[in-house]
Short mmCIF file of C-alpha atoms and ligand atoms in Angstrom, two decimals:
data_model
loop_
_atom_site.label_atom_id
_atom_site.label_comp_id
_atom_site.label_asym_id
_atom_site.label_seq_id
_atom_site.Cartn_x
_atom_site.Cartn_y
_atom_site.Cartn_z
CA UNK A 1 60.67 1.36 72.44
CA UNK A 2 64.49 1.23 73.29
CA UNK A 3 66.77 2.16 70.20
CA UNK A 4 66.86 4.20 67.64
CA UNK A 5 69.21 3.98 64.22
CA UNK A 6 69.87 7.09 62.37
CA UNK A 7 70.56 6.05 58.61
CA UNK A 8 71.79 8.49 55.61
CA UNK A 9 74.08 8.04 52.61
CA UNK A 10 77.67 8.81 53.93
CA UNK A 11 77.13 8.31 57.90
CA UNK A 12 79.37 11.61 57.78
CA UNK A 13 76.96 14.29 57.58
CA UNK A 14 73.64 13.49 58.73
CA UNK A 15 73.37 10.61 60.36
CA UNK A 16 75.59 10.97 62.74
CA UNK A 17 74.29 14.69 63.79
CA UNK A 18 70.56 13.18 64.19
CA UNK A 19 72.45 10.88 66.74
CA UNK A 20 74.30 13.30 69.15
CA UNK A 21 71.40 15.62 68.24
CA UNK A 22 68.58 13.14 69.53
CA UNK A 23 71.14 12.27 72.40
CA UNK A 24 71.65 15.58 73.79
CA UNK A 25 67.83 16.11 74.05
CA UNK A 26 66.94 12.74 75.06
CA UNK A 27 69.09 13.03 78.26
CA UNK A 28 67.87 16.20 78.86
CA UNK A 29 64.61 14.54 78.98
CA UNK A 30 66.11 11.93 81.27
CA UNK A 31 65.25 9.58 79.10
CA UNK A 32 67.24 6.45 78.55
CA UNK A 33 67.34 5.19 74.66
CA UNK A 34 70.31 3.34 72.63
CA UNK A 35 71.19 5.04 69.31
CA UNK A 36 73.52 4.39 66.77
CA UNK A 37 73.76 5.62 63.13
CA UNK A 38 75.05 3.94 59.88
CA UNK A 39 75.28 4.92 56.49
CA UNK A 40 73.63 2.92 53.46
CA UNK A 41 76.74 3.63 51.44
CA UNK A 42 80.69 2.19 51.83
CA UNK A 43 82.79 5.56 50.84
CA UNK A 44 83.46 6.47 54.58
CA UNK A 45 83.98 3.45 56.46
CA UNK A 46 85.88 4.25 59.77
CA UNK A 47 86.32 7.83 58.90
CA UNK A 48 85.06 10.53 61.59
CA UNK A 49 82.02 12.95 60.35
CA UNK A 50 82.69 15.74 58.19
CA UNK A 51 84.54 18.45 59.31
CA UNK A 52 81.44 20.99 58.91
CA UNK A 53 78.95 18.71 60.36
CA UNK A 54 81.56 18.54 63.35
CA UNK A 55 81.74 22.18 63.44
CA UNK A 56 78.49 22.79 63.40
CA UNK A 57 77.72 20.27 66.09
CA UNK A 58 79.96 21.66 68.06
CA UNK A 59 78.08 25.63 68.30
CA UNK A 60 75.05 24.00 68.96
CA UNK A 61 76.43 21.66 72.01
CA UNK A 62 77.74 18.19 71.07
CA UNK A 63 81.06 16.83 69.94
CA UNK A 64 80.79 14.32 67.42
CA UNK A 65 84.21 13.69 66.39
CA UNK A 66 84.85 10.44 68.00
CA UNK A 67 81.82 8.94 66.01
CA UNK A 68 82.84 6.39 62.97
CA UNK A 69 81.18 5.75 59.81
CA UNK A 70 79.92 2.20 59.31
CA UNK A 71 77.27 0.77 56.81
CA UNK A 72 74.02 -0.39 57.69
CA UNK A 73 73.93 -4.13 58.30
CA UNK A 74 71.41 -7.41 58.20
CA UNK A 75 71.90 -6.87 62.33
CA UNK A 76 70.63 -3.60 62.31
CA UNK A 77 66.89 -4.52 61.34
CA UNK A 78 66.83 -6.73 64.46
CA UNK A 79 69.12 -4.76 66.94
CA UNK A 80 66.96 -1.82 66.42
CA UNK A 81 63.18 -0.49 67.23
CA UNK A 82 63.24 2.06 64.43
CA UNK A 83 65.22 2.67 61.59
CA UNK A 84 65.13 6.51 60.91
CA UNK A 85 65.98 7.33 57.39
CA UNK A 86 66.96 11.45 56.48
CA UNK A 87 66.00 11.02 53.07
CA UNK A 88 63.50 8.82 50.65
CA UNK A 89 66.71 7.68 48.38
CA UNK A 90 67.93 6.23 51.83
CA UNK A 91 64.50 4.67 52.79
CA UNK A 92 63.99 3.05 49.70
CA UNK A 93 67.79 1.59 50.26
CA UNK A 94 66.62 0.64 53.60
CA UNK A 95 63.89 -0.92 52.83
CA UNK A 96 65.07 -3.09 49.81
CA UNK A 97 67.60 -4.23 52.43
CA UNK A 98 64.78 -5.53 55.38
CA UNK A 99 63.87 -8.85 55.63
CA UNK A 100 59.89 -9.32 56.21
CA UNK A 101 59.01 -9.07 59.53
CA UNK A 102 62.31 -7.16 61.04
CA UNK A 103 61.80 -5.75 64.51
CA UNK A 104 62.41 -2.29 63.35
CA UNK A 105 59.86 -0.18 61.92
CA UNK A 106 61.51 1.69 59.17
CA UNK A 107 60.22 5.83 58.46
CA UNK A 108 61.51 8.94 57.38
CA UNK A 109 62.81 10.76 60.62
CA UNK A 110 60.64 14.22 59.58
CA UNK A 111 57.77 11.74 59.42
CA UNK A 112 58.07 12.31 63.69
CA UNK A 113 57.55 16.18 63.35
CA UNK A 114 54.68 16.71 60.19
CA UNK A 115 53.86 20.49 61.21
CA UNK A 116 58.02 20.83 60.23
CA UNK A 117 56.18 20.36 56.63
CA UNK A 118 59.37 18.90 54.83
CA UNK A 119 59.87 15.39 54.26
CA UNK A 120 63.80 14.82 53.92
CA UNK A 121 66.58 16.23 55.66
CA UNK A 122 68.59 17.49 52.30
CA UNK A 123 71.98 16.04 51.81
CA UNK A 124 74.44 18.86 53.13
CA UNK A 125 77.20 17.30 51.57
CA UNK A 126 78.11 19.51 48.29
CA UNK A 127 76.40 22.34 49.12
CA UNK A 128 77.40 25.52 51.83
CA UNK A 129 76.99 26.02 55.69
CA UNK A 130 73.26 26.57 55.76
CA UNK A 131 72.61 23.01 55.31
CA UNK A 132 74.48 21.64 58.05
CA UNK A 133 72.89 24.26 59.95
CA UNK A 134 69.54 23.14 58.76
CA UNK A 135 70.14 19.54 59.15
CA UNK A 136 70.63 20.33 63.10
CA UNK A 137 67.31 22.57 63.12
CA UNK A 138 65.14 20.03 61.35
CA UNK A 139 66.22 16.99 63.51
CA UNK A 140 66.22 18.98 66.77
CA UNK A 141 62.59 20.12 65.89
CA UNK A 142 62.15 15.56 65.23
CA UNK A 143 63.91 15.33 68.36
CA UNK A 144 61.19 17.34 70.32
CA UNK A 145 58.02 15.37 68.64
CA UNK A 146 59.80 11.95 69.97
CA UNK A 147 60.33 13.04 73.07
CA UNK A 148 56.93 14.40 73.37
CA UNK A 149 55.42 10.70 72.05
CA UNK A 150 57.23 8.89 75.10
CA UNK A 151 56.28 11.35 77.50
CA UNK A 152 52.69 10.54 76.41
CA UNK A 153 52.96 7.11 76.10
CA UNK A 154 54.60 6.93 79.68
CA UNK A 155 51.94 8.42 81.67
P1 LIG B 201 75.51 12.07 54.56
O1 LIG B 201 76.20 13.01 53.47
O2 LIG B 201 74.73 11.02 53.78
O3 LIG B 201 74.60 13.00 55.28
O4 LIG B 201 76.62 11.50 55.39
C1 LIG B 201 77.01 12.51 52.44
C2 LIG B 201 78.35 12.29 52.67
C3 LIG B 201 79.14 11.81 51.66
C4 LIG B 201 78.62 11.58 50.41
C5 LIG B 201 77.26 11.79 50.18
C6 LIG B 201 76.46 12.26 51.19
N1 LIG B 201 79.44 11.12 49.36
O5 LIG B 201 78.96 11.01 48.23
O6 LIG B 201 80.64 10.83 49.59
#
């Protein structure tokens, strides 16, 4: 397993803080994986992340402002390992888009971290600070389940 692709609606809000999110503790785990994200959606195309989802990335340790939004492409299902959707309106978009057989196995990213015992990471989009703040729990708490998978698939 080499790369990962984080995938939500916008590719401001979400996607882009599972990416820097999954990055910070990957390295920390000195462990060497290529991630992008993209959005399923067009609205945001080449516009950095939202200002709260760079705010909040910020207090808990990463800058994300130099990320970009792009939409999900025909590329992406061979480019990639796994496809990590935040929510099941975005897998279902993913999904329709595959072609049989793709390289990347396509889940929900909470599907890494069951015990978390909720399935989608909610749009933070129109609602208040908690859910950016949540977004950043819940994929941390995916974060740690991956890493813990390669560690036991390495030895
Ligand atoms: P994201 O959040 O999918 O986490 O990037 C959203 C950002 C923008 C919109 C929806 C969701 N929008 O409708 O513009």
């Amino acid at each position: 397993m080499k790369s990962l692709l984080f995938v939500c609606l916008g590719n401001i809000c979400r996607s882009p803080t599972a990416q820097a999110v999954f990055d910070h503790k990957l390295a920390q785990a000195d462990i060497r994986l290529l991630t992008d994200s993209a959005g399923t959606g067009d609205w945001h195309i080449g516009r950095p992340p939202d200002p709260r989802s760079q705010a909040f990335a910020r207090a808990w340790g990463v800058d994300i402002s130099a990320q970009r939004a792009r939409r999900i492409c025909a590329d992406d299902f061979d480019r990639f390992d796994r496809i990590y959707a935040m929510d099941r309106s975005n897998l279902a978009d993913i999904v329709a888009l595959a072609r049989p057989g793709c390289r990347a196995r396509i889940d929900l990213v909470m599907s890494l971290a069951p015990e978390y015992g909720v399935e989608e990471v909610p749009d933070p989009y129109y609602g208040g600070d908690t859910g950016f703040q949540r977004v950043i729990d819940m994929l941390s708490a995916a974060a740690d389940r991956l890493i813990e998978e390669l560690q036991q698939t390495q030895r």
